[in-house]
Short mmCIF file of C-alpha atoms and ligand atoms in Angstrom, two decimals:
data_model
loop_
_atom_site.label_atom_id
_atom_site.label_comp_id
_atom_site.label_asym_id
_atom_site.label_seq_id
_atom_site.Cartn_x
_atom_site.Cartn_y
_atom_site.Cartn_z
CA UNK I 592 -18.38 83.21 30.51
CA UNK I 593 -14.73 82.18 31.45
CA UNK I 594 -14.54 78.44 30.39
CA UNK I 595 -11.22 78.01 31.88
CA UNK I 596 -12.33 79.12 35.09
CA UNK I 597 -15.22 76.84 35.64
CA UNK I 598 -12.69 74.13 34.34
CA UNK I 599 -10.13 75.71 36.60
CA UNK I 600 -12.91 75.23 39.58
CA UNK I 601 -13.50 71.69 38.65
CA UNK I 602 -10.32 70.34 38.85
CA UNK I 603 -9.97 71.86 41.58
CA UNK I 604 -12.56 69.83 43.63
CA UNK I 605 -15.05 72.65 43.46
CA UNK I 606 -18.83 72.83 42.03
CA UNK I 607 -20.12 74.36 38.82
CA UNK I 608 -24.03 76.05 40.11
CA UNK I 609 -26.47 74.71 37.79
CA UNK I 610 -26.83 78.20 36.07
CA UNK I 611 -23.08 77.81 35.18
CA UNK I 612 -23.88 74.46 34.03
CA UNK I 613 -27.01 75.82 31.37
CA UNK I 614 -24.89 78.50 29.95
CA UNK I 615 -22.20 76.33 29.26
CA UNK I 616 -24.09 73.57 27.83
CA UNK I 617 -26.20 75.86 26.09
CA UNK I 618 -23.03 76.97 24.51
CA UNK I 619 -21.58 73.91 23.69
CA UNK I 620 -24.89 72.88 21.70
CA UNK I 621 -24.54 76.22 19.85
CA UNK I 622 -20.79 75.26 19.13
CA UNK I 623 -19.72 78.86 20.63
CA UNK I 624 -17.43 76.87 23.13
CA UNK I 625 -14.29 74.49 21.94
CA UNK I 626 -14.56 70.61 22.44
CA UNK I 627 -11.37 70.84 23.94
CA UNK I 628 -12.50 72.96 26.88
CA UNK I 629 -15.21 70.69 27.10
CA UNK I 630 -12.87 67.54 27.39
CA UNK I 631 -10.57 68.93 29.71
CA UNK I 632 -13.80 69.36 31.81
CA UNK I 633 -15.10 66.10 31.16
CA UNK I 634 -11.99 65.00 32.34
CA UNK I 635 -11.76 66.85 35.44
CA UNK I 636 -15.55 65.26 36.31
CA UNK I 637 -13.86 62.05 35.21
CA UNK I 638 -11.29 62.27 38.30
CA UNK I 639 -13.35 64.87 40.90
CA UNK I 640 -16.91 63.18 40.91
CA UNK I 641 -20.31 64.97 41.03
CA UNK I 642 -22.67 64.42 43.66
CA UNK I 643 -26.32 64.14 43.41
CA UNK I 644 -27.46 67.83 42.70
CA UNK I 645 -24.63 68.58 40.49
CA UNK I 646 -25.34 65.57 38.39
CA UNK I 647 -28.75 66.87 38.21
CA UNK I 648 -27.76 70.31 37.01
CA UNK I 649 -26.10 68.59 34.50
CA UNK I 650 -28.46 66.83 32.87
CA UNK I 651 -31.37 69.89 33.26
CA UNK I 652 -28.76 71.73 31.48
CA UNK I 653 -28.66 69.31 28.59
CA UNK I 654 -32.06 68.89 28.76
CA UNK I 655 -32.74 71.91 28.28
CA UNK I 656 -30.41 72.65 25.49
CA UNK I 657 -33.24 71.18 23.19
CA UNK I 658 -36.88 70.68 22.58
CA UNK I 659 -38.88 67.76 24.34
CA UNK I 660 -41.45 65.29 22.61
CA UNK I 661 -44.88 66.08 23.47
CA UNK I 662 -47.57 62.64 23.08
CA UNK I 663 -49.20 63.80 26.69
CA UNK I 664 -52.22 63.79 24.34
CA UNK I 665 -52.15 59.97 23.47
CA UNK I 666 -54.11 57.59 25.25
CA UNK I 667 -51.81 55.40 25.76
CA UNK I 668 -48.99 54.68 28.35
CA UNK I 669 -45.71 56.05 26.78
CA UNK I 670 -42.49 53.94 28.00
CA UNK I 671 -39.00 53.58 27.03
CA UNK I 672 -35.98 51.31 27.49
CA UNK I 673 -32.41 52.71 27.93
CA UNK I 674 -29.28 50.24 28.00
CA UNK I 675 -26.16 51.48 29.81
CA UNK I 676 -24.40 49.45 26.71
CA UNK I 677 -22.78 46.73 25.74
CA UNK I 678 -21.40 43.77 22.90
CA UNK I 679 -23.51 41.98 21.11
CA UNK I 680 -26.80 44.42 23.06
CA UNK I 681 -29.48 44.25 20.53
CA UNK I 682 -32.59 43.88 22.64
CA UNK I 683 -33.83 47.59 22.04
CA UNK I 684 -34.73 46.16 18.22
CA UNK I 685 -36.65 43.80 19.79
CA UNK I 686 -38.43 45.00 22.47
CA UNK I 687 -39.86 48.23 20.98
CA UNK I 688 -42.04 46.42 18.49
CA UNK I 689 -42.56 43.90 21.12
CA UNK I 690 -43.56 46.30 23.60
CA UNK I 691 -45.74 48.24 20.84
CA UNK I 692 -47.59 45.33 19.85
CA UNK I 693 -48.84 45.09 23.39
CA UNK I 694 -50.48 48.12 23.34
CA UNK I 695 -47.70 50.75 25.05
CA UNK I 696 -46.38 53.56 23.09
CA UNK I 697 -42.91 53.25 22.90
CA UNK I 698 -41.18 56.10 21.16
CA UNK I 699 -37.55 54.65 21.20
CA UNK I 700 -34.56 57.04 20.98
CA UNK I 701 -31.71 55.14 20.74
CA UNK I 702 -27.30 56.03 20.22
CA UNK I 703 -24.52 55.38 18.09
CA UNK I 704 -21.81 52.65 19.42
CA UNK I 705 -20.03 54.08 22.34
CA UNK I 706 -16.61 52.99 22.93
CA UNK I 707 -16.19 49.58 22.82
CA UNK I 708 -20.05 49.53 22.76
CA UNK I 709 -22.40 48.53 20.01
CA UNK I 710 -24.89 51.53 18.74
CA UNK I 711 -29.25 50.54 18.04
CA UNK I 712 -28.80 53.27 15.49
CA UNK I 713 -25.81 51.81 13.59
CA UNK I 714 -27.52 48.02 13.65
CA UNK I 715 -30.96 49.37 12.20
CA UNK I 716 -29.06 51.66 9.51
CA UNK I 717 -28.17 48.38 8.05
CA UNK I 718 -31.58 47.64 6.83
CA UNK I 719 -31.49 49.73 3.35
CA UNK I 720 -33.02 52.58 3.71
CA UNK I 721 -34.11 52.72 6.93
CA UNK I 722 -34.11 56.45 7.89
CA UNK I 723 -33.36 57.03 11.79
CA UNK I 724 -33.51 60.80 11.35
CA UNK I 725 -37.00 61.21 12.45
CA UNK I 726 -37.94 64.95 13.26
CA UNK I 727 -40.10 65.37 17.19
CA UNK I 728 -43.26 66.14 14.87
CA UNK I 729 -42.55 63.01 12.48
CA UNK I 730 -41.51 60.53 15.61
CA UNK I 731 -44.90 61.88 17.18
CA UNK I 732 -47.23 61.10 14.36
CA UNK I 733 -45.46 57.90 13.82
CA UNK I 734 -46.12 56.53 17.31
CA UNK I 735 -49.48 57.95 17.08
CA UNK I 736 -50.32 55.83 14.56
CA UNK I 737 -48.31 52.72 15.02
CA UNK I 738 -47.51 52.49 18.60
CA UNK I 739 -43.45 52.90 17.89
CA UNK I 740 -41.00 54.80 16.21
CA UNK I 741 -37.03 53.76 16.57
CA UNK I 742 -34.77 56.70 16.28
CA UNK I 743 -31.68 58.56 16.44
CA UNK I 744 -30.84 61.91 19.26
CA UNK I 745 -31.39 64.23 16.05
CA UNK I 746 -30.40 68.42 16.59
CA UNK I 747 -33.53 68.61 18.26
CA UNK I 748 -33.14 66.36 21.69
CA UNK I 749 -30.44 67.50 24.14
CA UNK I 750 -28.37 68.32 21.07
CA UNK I 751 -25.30 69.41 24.23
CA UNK I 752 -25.59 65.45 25.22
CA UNK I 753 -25.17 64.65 21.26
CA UNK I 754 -21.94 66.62 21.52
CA UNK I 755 -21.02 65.39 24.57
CA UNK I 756 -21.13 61.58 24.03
CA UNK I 757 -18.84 61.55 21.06
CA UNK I 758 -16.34 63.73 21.96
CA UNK I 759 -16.29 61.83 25.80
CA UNK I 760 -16.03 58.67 23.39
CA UNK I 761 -12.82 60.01 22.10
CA UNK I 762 -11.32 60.94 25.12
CA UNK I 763 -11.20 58.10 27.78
CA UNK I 764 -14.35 59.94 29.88
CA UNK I 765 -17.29 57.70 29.40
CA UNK I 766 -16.99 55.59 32.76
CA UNK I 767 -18.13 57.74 34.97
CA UNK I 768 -21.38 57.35 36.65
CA UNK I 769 -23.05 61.35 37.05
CA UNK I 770 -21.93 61.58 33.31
CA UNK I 771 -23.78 58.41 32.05
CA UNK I 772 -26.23 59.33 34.29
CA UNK I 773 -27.06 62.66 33.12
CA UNK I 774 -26.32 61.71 29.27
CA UNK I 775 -28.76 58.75 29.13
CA UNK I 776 -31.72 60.84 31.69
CA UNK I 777 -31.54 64.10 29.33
CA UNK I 778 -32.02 62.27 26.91
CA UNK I 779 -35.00 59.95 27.80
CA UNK I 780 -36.79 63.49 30.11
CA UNK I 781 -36.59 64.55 26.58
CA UNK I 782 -39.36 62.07 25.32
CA UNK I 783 -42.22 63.24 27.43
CA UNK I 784 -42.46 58.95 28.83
CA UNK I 785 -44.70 57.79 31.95
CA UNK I 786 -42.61 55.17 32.89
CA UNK I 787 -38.90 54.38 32.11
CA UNK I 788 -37.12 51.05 32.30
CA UNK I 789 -33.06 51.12 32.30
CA UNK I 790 -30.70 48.09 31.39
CA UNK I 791 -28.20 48.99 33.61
CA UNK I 792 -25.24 46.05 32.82
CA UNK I 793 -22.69 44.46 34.60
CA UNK I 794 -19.36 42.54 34.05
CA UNK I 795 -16.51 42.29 32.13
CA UNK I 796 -17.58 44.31 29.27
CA UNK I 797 -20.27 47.03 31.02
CA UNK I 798 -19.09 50.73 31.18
CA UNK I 799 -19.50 49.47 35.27
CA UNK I 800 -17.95 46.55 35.49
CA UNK I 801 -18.42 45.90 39.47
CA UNK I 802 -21.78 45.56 40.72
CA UNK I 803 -21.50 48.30 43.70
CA UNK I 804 -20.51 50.52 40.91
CA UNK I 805 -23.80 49.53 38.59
CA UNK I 806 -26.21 49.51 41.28
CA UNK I 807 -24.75 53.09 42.21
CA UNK I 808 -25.46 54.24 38.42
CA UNK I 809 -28.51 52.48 38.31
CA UNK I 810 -30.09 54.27 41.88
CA UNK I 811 -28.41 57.89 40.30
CA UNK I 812 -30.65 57.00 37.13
CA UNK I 813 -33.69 56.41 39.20
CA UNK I 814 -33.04 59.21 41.34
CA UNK I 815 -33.35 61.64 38.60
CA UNK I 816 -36.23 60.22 36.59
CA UNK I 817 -38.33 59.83 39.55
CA UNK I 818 -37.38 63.98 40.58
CA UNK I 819 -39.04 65.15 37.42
CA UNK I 820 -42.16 62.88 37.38
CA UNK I 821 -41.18 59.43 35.28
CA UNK I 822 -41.02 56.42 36.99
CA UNK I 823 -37.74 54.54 36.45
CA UNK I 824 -36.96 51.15 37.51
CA UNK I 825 -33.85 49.34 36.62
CA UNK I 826 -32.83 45.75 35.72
CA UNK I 827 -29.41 44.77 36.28
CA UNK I 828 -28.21 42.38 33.33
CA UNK I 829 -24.92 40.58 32.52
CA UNK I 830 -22.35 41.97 30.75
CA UNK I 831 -19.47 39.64 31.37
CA UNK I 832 -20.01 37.99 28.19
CA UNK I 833 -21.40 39.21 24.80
CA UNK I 834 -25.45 38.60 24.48
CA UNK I 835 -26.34 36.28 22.18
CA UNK I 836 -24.37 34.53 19.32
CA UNK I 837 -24.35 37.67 17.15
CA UNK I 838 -21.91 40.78 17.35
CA UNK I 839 -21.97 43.78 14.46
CA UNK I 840 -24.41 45.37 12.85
CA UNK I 841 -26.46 43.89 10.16
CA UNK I 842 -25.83 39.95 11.99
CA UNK I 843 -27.68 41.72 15.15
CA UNK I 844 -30.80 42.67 13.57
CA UNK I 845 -30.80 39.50 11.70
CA UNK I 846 -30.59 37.74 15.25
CA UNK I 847 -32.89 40.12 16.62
CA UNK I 848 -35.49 38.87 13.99
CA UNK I 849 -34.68 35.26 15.27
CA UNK I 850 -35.85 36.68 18.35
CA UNK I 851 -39.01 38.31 17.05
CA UNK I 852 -39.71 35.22 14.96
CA UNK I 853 -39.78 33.13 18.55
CA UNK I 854 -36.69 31.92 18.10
CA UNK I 855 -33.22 33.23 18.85
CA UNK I 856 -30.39 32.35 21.67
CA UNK I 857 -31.60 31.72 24.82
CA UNK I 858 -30.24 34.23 26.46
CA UNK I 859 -30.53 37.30 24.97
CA UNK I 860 -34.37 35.77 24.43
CA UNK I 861 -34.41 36.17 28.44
CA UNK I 862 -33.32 39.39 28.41
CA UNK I 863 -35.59 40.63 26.23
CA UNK I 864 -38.63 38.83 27.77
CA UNK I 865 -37.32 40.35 31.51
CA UNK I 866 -37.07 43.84 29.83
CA UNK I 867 -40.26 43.94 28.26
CA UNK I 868 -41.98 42.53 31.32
CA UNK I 869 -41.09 45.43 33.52
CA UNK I 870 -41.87 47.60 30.57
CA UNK I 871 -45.38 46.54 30.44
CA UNK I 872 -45.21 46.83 34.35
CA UNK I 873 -44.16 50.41 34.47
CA UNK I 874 -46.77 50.75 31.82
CA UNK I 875 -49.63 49.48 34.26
CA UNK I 876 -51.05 47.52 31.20
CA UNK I 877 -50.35 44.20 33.37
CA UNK I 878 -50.92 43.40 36.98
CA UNK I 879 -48.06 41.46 37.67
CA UNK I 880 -44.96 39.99 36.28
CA UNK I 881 -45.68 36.77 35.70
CA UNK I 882 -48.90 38.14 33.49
CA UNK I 883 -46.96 40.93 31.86
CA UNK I 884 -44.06 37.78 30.61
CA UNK I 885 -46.33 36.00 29.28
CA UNK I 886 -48.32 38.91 27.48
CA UNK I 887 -44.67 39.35 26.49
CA UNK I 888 -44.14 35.76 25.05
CA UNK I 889 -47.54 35.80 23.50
CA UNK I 890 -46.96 38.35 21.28
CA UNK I 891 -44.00 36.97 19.90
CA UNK I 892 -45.59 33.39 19.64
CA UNK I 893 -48.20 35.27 17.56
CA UNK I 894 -46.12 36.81 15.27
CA UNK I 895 -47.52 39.98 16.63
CA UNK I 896 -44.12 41.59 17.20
CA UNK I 897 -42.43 40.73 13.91
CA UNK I 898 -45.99 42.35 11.96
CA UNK I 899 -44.88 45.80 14.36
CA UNK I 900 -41.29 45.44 13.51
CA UNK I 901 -42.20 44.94 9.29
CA UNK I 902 -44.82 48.00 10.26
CA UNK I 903 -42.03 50.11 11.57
CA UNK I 904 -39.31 49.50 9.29
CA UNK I 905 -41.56 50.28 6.30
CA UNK I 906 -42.58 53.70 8.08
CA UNK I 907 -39.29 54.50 8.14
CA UNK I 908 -38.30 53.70 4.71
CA UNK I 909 -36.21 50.52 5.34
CA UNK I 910 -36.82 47.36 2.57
CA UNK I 911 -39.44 45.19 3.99
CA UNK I 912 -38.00 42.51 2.59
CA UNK I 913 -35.07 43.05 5.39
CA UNK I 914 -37.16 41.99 7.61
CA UNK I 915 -39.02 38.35 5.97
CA UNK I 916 -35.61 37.46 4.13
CA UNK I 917 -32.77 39.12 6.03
CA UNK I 918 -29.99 36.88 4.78
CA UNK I 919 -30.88 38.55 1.36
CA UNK I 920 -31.61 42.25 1.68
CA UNK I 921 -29.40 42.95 4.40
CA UNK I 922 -25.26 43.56 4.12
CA UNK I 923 -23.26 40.31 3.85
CA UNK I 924 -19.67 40.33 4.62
CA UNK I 925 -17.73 38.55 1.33
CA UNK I 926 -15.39 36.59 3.85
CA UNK I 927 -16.99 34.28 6.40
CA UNK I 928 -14.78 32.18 8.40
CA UNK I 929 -15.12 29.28 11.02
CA UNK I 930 -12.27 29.51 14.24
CA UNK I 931 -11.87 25.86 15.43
CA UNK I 932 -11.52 24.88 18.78
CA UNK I 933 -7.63 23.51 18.93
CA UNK I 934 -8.05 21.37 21.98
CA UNK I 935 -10.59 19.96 24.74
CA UNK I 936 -11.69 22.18 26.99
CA UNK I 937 -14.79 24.33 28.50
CA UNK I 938 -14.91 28.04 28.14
CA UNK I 939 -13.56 29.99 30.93
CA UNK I 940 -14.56 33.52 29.41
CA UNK I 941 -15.52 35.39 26.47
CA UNK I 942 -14.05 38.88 26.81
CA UNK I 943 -16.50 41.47 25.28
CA UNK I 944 -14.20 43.96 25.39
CA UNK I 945 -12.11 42.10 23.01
CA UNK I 946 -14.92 41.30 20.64
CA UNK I 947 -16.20 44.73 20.85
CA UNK I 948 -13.14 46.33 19.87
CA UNK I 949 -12.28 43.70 17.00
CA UNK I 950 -15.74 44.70 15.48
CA UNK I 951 -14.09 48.17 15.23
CA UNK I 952 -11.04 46.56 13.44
CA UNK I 953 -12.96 44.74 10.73
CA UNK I 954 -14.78 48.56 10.15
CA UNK I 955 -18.11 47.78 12.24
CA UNK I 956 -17.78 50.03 14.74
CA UNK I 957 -15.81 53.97 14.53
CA UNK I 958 -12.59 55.11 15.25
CA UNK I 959 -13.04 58.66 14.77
CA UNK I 960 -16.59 60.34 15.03
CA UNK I 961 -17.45 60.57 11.38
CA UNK I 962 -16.13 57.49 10.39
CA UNK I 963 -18.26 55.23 7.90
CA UNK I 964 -19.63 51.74 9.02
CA UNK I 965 -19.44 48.09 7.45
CA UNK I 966 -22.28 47.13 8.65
CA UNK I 967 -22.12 43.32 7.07
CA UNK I 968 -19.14 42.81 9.59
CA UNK I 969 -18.39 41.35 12.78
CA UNK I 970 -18.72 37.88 15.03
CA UNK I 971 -21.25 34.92 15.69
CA UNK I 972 -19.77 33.55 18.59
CA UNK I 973 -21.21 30.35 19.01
CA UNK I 974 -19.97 29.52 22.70
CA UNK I 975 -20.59 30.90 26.31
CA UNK I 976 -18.67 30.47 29.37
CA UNK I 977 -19.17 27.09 30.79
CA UNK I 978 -19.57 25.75 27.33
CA UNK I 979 -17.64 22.03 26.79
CA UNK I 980 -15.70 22.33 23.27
CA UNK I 981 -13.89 19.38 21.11
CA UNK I 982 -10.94 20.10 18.94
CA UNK I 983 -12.29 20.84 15.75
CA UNK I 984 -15.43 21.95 16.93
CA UNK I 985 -16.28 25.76 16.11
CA UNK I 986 -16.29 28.31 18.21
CA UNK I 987 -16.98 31.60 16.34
CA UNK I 988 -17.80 32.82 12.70
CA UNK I 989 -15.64 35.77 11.38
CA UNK I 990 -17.43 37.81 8.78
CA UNK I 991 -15.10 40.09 7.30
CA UNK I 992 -14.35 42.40 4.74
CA UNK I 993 -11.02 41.40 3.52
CA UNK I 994 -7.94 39.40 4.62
CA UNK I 995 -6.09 41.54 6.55
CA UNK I 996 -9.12 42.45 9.05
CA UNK I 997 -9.62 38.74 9.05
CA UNK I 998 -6.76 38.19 10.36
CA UNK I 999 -6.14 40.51 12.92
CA UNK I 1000 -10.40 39.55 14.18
CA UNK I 1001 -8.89 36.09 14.12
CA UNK I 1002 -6.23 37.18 16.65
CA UNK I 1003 -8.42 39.18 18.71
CA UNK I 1004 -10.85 35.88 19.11
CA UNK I 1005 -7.67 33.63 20.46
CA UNK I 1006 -7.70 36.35 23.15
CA UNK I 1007 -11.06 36.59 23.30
CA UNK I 1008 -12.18 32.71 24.19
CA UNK I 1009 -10.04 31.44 26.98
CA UNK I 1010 -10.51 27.62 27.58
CA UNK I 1011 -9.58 25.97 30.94
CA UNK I 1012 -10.70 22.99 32.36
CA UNK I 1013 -13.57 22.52 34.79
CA UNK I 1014 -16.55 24.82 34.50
CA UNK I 1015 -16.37 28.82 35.29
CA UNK I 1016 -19.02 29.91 38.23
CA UNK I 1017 -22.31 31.00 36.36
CA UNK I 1018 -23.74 34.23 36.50
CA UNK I 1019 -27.31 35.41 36.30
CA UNK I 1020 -28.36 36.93 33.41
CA UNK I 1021 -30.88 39.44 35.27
CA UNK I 1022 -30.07 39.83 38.71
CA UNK I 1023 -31.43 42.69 40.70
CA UNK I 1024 -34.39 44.91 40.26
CA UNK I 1025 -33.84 48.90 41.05
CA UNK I 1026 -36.91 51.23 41.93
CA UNK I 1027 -36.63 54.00 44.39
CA UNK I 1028 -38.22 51.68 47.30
CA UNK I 1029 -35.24 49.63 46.76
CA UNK I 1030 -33.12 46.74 45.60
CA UNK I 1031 -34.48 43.17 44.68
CA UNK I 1032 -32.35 40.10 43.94
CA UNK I 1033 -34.31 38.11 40.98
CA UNK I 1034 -34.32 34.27 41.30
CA UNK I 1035 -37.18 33.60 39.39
CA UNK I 1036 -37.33 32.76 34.82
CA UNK I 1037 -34.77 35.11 33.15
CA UNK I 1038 -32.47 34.91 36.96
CA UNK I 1039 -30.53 31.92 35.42
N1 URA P 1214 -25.52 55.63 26.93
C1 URA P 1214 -25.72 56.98 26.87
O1 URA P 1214 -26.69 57.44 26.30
N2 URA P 1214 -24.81 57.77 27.46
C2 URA P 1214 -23.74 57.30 28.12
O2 URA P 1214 -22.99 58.08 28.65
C3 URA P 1214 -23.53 55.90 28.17
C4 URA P 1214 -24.44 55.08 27.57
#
């Protein structure tokens, strides 16, 4: 195969045929062709476009540059949650156990942080030893026996998309929508699911920042799942702010227990709730959405969720303890510091993008691919847009590793948290519902 021709072709405006596409991705996952050939692709795709069945060759061809999960003989529904990423985006820690403890199987493959995107994978590997590295056979007697497993895209599942993702993380190519769309749909074809639920976010600090351009990823998404026989619907969630107080690694799954514990911010509590709704939806374990929230809400009232989570984390070798006492078993940054409010004023934004990439400056998120993670570092920012500040009054926590990284997270946040003077316009945090019959705008709980 001439690489440099079907690059050639690309940036040329032309098509790859979907046999091209499976050699070449077959390739790639066997490392016989360069990742610079690849990103000079990626980047052609970046600027060109795909249309529908090209983005669909794409992602068959990374599909089937791996094995697939097999549970068709469990009982049970089988349904997963995808997030298009974000800051501060730890719902998939809560809503797999949550989801599991209502009686769906929910084998959860989740990624490492993208850009200036948070990873599941890196926030659970903060529990000590928690082992994400699950093989197909291990992930399928887990969730045989407990409902749930939470893992990483190992060798074995669309090991061309594992490739693909880092190296389009290091070279400016992650925003575009057949790319994101095939990545995150090999992927999830991969786990055998009846029914698939995607995050797809909006705002400042989504991968689609403009709506048009998220509903357009979101009905691409659909498209495909639905073509090869799992339902997909999608929920369109805010991004224009980070979700929740926490932002890192080991500080998210400590919220995320909030969460699981009944607790939590309010609205990354929504999100979840909203998420796990239409999971038990797609599932068919609930009539309607109103029932399926509050068989949601139930089971974290009961502690039901949490037991899962303890189950799961245990399975997987992480310290239980992590999970009943998180302050002590998981990583704690040795500097924490309080950023003061230095006037009157209400919040006008709080850039995600900002905070994201500060978490990579204190060492919570990577720079290069194989880059090690601090996983005790990172933000609580305790303020939304709209929120009324005092001087004095505090409006993040910096948990860092040493002075210097303090410092410069301290300088990101005073870019960060922009006050003004009379209230920004508020956005809802779920606002559309996706499914191949079409688009719904959401007013009712988790709307707001
Ligand atoms: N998540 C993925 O799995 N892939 C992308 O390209 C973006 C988000």
């Amino acid at each position: 195969m001439m690489v440099v021709e079907l690059i050639e072709r690309k940036r040329d405006g032309g098509q790859l045929t979907p046999e091209e596409w499976r050699g070449l991705m077959a390739a790639y996952a066997r490392g016989d062709v360069p990742d610079y050939q690849i990103a000079a692709l990626a980047m052609a795709v970046f600027f060109r476009g795909m249309d529908d069945a090209e983005t669909e060759a794409l992602m068959l061809a990374m599909l089937s540059s791996g094995r697939r999960l097999d549970l068709a003989h469990l009982k049970v529904p089988r349904v997963d949650k995808h997030s298009t990423g974000g800051v501060g985006d730890k719902v998939s820690v809560i809503l797999a156990p949550l989801v599991a403890a209502c009686g769906v199987a929910v084998p959860m493959m989740s990624g490492r942080g993208l850009g200036h995107t948070g990873g599941t994978l890196d926030k659970l590997e903060s529990i000590p030893g928690f082992e994400t590295r699950l093989t197909l056979e291990q992930t399928a007697q887990q969730v045989e026996r407990l409902g749930c497993a939470l893992i990483g895209q190992t060798g074995e599942i669309a090991p061309a998309d594992r490739r693909f993702y880092s190296l389009r993380d290091a070279t400016a190519t992650v925003e575009a929508i057949p790319l994101i769309a095939a990545s995150i749909m090999s992927k999830k074809l991969a786990e055998g699911l009846t029914g698939l639920v995607l995050d797809v976010k909006t705002g400042a600090g989504a991968f689609m920042p403009k709506l048009d351009d998220a509903l357009r990823l979101a009905r691409t998404m659909i498209a495909l799942g639905e073509r090869h026989g799992c339902p997909t619907v999608a929920l369109l969630t805010d991004m224009d702010a980070p979700l929740g107080e926490a932002c890192g690694n080991a500080v998210e799954v400590v919220e995320s227990i909030e969460v699981l514990r009944g607790g939590g911010p309010a609205d990354l509590r929504e999100v979840a709730l909203a998420l796990a709704a239409e999971m038990l939806l797609v599932a068919k374990v609930t009539p309607d959405r109103a029932s399926a929230r509050a068989k949601a809400a139930e089971a974290l009232a009961s502690g039901a969720a949490l037991a899962k989570f303890r189950e799961i984390v245990q399975a997987q070798g992480g310290h239980p303890g992590a999970v009943d006492d998180p302050v002590k078993y998981l990583p704690q940054a040795p500097l924490r510091v309080e950023v003061a409010a230095e006037r009157t004023g209400v919040v006008q934004r709080v850039e995600p993008r900002i905070i994201g990439r500060a978490i990579t400056t204190l060492g919570g998120g990577r720079q290069h691919v194989d880059d090690p993670i601090d996983h005790a570092v990172g933000f609580l920012v305790h303020v939304k847009p709209g929120s009324a500040v005092r001087p004095g009054e505090t409006l993040a926590t910096i948990l860092a590793r040493d002075a210097t990284t303090l410092e410069a997270a301290r300088a990101a946040l005073a870019r960060a948290i922009v006050l003004g003077e009379s209230a920004p316009p508020s956005r809802r945090r779920v606002s559309h519902r996706v499914t191949s019959g079409g688009l719904e705008e959401l007013t009712g709980p988790g709307a707001s």
